């Protein structure tokens, strides 16, 4: 009997050592063991961690105040859920998604196009609005580059987007639709869409892809911009949470329903 007990003890010790070794190996590789963080865990932590884009539409400092449509929505959600928000800024969408999946963030609060590719990585909230992507270029009489009047003319021209932009997938699909060997997509780290539009206006770059609302806002400031060419049809835009945060998702969607009812009044 004693011999059997000793064997059991040795087996338990071996299992503990194996688990500890695996954990150490993952830690050394920089991989985080992710735990579940849904609404109960968020409440227990005392804060809702939200990652946003640093842009005029989302979050921007104006003097002593912070402005931005998305920032206003985040503050309204904070009041509704009765929990403080910890806002982090990140323009790179891929980094935002990775941080979300690793529980560094609870919500990616920026308008994201609802696509099947993105659905494999996150859970989308109810749609905030619809929008589409457009090509931002200079008007015909103020450009040394070729003016693009058709999607068929996009190949072999450098098209700039923000780093890890969700529009990259659309441009790749577009390349297949027009049967070309590819569209020259250039990513610009640390730039938001409005800054790309500004670079087009100043002739530092010739073409960029932005959402229509951003492009329209930029064109009202920079009169030499042309935003007439659509890159996509209208798409639903939403925030993102983790797939294993159904309680948080339901809370956000319930709040969004109240917002929709208020808008209809």
Coordinates of C-alpha atoms in Angstrom, one line a residue:
X1 CA 0.0 0.0 0.0
X2 CA 2.7 2.4 1.0
X3 CA 4.5 1.7 -2.3
X4 CA 1.3 2.6 -4.3
X5 CA 0.9 5.8 -2.3
X6 CA 4.5 6.8 -3.0
X7 CA 3.9 6.2 -6.7
X8 CA 0.7 8.4 -6.6
X9 CA 2.6 11.2 -4.8
X10 CA 5.4 11.0 -7.4
X11 CA 2.9 11.2 -10.3
X12 CA 1.3 14.3 -8.7
X13 CA 4.7 15.9 -8.3
X14 CA 5.6 15.1 -11.9
X15 CA 2.3 16.7 -13.2
X16 CA 2.9 19.8 -11.1
X17 CA 6.4 20.1 -12.5
X18 CA 5.2 19.6 -16.1
X19 CA 2.5 22.3 -15.7
X20 CA 5.0 24.7 -14.1
X21 CA 7.4 24.1 -17.0
X22 CA 4.7 24.8 -19.6
X23 CA 3.8 28.0 -17.8
X24 CA 7.4 29.1 -17.6
X25 CA 7.9 28.3 -21.3
X26 CA 4.9 30.4 -22.4
X27 CA 6.0 33.2 -20.1
X28 CA 9.5 33.2 -21.6
X29 CA 8.0 33.4 -25.1
X30 CA 6.0 36.4 -24.1
X31 CA 2.7 34.6 -24.4
X32 CA 0.1 35.5 -21.8
X33 CA -2.2 32.9 -20.3
X34 CA -5.5 34.6 -20.8
X35 CA -8.3 34.3 -18.2
X36 CA -11.9 35.1 -18.6
X37 CA -12.8 38.7 -18.0
X38 CA -16.5 39.4 -18.4
X39 CA -18.8 41.9 -16.6
X40 CA -18.4 40.3 -13.1
X41 CA -14.6 40.4 -13.3
X42 CA -14.7 43.9 -14.7
X43 CA -16.9 45.1 -11.8
X44 CA -14.5 43.4 -9.4
X45 CA -11.5 45.2 -11.0
X46 CA -13.3 48.6 -10.5
X47 CA -12.8 49.9 -14.0
X48 CA -13.8 49.3 -17.7
X49 CA -10.7 49.4 -19.9
X50 CA -11.5 50.9 -23.3
X51 CA -9.0 51.3 -26.2
X52 CA -9.7 54.1 -28.7
X53 CA -8.2 55.7 -31.8
X54 CA -6.4 59.0 -31.3
X55 CA -8.4 61.0 -33.9
X56 CA -10.8 63.9 -34.0
X57 CA -13.8 61.6 -34.4
X58 CA -12.8 59.3 -31.5
X59 CA -10.6 61.1 -28.9
X60 CA -8.8 64.4 -29.2
X61 CA -7.6 66.9 -26.6
X62 CA -8.8 70.4 -27.4
X63 CA -7.3 72.8 -24.8
X64 CA -8.3 71.6 -21.4
X65 CA -11.1 69.4 -22.7
X66 CA -11.4 66.1 -24.5
X67 CA -13.7 65.9 -27.6
X68 CA -14.8 63.2 -30.0
X69 CA -18.0 61.4 -30.8
X70 CA -16.7 58.0 -29.6
X71 CA -15.3 59.5 -26.4
X72 CA -18.8 61.0 -25.7
X73 CA -20.4 57.6 -26.2
X74 CA -17.8 55.9 -23.9
X75 CA -18.6 58.4 -21.2
X76 CA -22.3 57.8 -21.6
X77 CA -21.8 54.1 -21.3
X78 CA -19.7 54.6 -18.2
X79 CA -22.5 56.5 -16.6
X80 CA -25.1 53.9 -17.6
X81 CA -23.0 51.0 -16.2
X82 CA -21.9 53.0 -13.2
X83 CA -18.2 52.2 -13.6
X84 CA -15.2 54.4 -14.2
X85 CA -13.4 54.0 -17.6
X86 CA -9.7 53.7 -18.2
X87 CA -9.1 55.0 -21.7
X88 CA -6.0 53.8 -23.7
X89 CA -5.1 55.2 -27.1
X90 CA -3.9 53.0 -30.0
X91 CA -4.2 53.7 -33.7
X92 CA -3.0 50.3 -34.8
X93 CA -6.1 48.1 -35.0
X94 CA -4.2 44.8 -34.9
X95 CA -2.6 45.9 -31.6
X96 CA -6.0 46.8 -30.2
X97 CA -7.5 43.4 -31.2
X98 CA -4.5 41.6 -29.6
X99 CA -4.9 43.6 -26.4
X100 CA -8.6 42.9 -26.4
X101 CA -8.1 39.1 -26.7
X102 CA -5.4 39.2 -24.0
X103 CA -7.8 41.0 -21.6
X104 CA -5.7 44.2 -21.6
X105 CA -8.8 46.0 -22.9
X106 CA -12.5 45.3 -22.5
X107 CA -13.9 47.2 -25.5
X108 CA -12.4 48.4 -28.8
X109 CA -14.4 51.7 -29.0
X110 CA -14.0 52.8 -32.6
X111 CA -16.3 52.3 -35.6
X112 CA -15.2 48.9 -37.1
X113 CA -16.7 47.6 -40.4
X114 CA -18.6 44.4 -39.6
X115 CA -17.0 41.8 -41.8
X116 CA -16.8 38.0 -41.7
X117 CA -13.0 38.1 -41.2
X118 CA -13.4 40.3 -38.1
X119 CA -16.2 38.2 -36.8
X120 CA -13.7 35.3 -36.4
X121 CA -11.7 37.4 -34.0
X122 CA -14.2 39.5 -31.9
X123 CA -17.8 39.8 -31.0
X124 CA -19.4 42.9 -32.5
X125 CA -21.9 45.1 -30.6
X126 CA -25.1 46.3 -32.2
X127 CA -24.3 48.6 -35.1
X128 CA -23.5 52.2 -34.4
X129 CA -24.0 53.5 -37.9
X130 CA -23.3 52.7 -41.6
X131 CA -20.4 54.1 -43.5
X132 CA -18.3 53.3 -46.6
X133 CA -14.7 53.6 -47.7
X134 CA -13.7 56.1 -50.4
X135 CA -10.5 57.0 -52.2
X136 CA -9.0 60.3 -51.1
X137 CA -7.0 62.0 -53.9
X138 CA -6.4 65.5 -55.1
X139 CA -8.8 67.2 -57.6
X140 CA -7.9 67.0 -61.3
X141 CA -6.5 70.5 -61.6
X142 CA -4.3 70.2 -58.5
X143 CA -2.4 66.9 -59.0
X144 CA 0.7 65.7 -60.8
X145 CA -0.4 62.1 -60.2
X146 CA -2.9 60.3 -62.4
X147 CA -6.4 61.1 -61.4
X148 CA -8.3 57.9 -60.7
X149 CA -11.9 57.9 -61.9
X150 CA -12.5 54.1 -61.9
X151 CA -11.6 51.2 -59.6
X152 CA -9.9 49.6 -62.6
X153 CA -7.3 52.2 -62.5
X154 CA -6.1 51.4 -58.9
X155 CA -3.5 48.7 -59.7
X156 CA 0.2 49.8 -59.6
X157 CA -0.6 52.9 -57.6
X158 CA 0.5 53.2 -54.0
X159 CA -2.7 53.4 -51.9
X160 CA -2.0 54.4 -48.3
X161 CA -4.0 53.2 -45.2
X162 CA -3.4 53.3 -41.5
X163 CA -1.4 50.5 -39.9
X164 CA -3.3 47.1 -39.9
X165 CA -6.4 48.9 -41.2
X166 CA -9.6 46.9 -41.7
X167 CA -9.7 48.3 -45.2
X168 CA -6.7 46.2 -46.3
X169 CA -9.0 43.2 -46.6
X170 CA -11.4 45.2 -48.7
X171 CA -8.6 46.2 -51.1
X172 CA -7.4 42.6 -51.3
X173 CA -10.9 41.5 -52.2
X174 CA -11.2 44.4 -54.7
X175 CA -8.0 43.2 -56.4
X176 CA -9.7 39.8 -57.0
X177 CA -12.9 41.5 -58.2
X178 CA -11.1 43.5 -60.9
X179 CA -8.8 40.5 -61.8
X180 CA -5.5 42.2 -61.1
X181 CA -2.3 40.8 -59.7
X182 CA -2.6 43.1 -56.7
X183 CA -3.1 46.6 -55.4
X184 CA -0.1 48.3 -53.9
X185 CA -1.3 48.9 -50.3
X186 CA 1.1 51.0 -48.1
X187 CA 0.6 51.0 -44.4
X188 CA 1.4 54.1 -42.4
X189 CA 2.1 53.4 -38.7
X190 CA 1.2 56.1 -36.1
X191 CA -1.1 57.9 -38.5
X192 CA -4.9 58.2 -38.3
X193 CA -7.1 58.6 -41.4
X194 CA -7.5 62.4 -41.1
X195 CA -3.7 62.7 -41.1
X196 CA -3.5 60.6 -44.2
X197 CA -6.0 62.9 -45.9
X198 CA -3.9 65.9 -44.9
X199 CA -0.8 64.2 -46.5
X200 CA -2.7 63.8 -49.7
X201 CA -3.7 67.5 -49.6
X202 CA -0.1 68.5 -49.0
X203 CA 1.1 66.2 -51.9
X204 CA 3.3 64.1 -49.6
X205 CA 1.2 61.1 -50.9
X206 CA -1.2 60.8 -53.8
X207 CA -3.9 58.3 -52.6
X208 CA -5.4 57.1 -49.4
X209 CA -8.4 55.2 -48.3
X210 CA -10.6 56.6 -45.5
X211 CA -14.2 56.2 -44.3
X212 CA -16.6 58.6 -46.0
X213 CA -17.3 60.6 -42.8
X214 CA -13.6 61.2 -42.2
X215 CA -13.0 62.0 -45.9
X216 CA -16.0 64.4 -46.0
X217 CA -14.8 66.2 -42.9
X218 CA -11.3 66.5 -44.3
X219 CA -12.5 67.7 -47.7
X220 CA -14.4 70.5 -46.0
X221 CA -11.1 71.8 -44.6
X222 CA -8.7 70.9 -47.5
X223 CA -10.5 72.1 -50.7
X224 CA -8.1 70.3 -53.1
X225 CA -9.3 66.9 -52.0
X226 CA -11.6 64.7 -54.1
X227 CA -13.5 61.9 -52.4
X228 CA -15.9 60.9 -55.2
X229 CA -14.7 57.4 -55.8
X230 CA -16.3 54.7 -53.6
X231 CA -14.1 51.7 -52.6
X232 CA -16.9 49.8 -50.9
X233 CA -20.6 49.7 -50.5
X234 CA -22.1 51.0 -47.2
X235 CA -21.2 48.7 -44.3
X236 CA -22.4 48.4 -40.7
X237 CA -20.0 49.9 -38.2
X238 CA -19.8 48.6 -34.6
X239 CA -17.6 48.4 -31.5
X240 CA -15.9 45.1 -30.5
X241 CA -15.6 43.0 -27.3
X242 CA -14.2 39.6 -26.6
X243 CA -16.2 36.6 -27.7
X244 CA -16.2 35.2 -24.2
X245 CA -17.7 38.4 -22.7
X246 CA -21.4 37.8 -23.4
X247 CA -22.7 39.6 -20.3
X248 CA -20.7 42.8 -21.2
X249 CA -21.9 42.5 -24.8
X250 CA -25.5 42.3 -23.7
X251 CA -25.1 45.3 -21.3
X252 CA -23.6 47.4 -24.2
X253 CA -26.4 46.3 -26.6
X254 CA -29.1 47.1 -24.1
X255 CA -27.6 50.6 -23.6
X256 CA -27.4 51.1 -27.4
X257 CA -31.1 50.3 -27.8
X258 CA -31.9 53.1 -25.4
X259 CA -29.7 55.4 -27.5
X260 CA -31.6 54.5 -30.6
X261 CA -34.9 55.1 -29.0
X262 CA -33.8 58.6 -27.9
X263 CA -32.6 59.4 -31.4
X264 CA -36.0 58.5 -32.8
X265 CA -37.9 60.9 -30.5

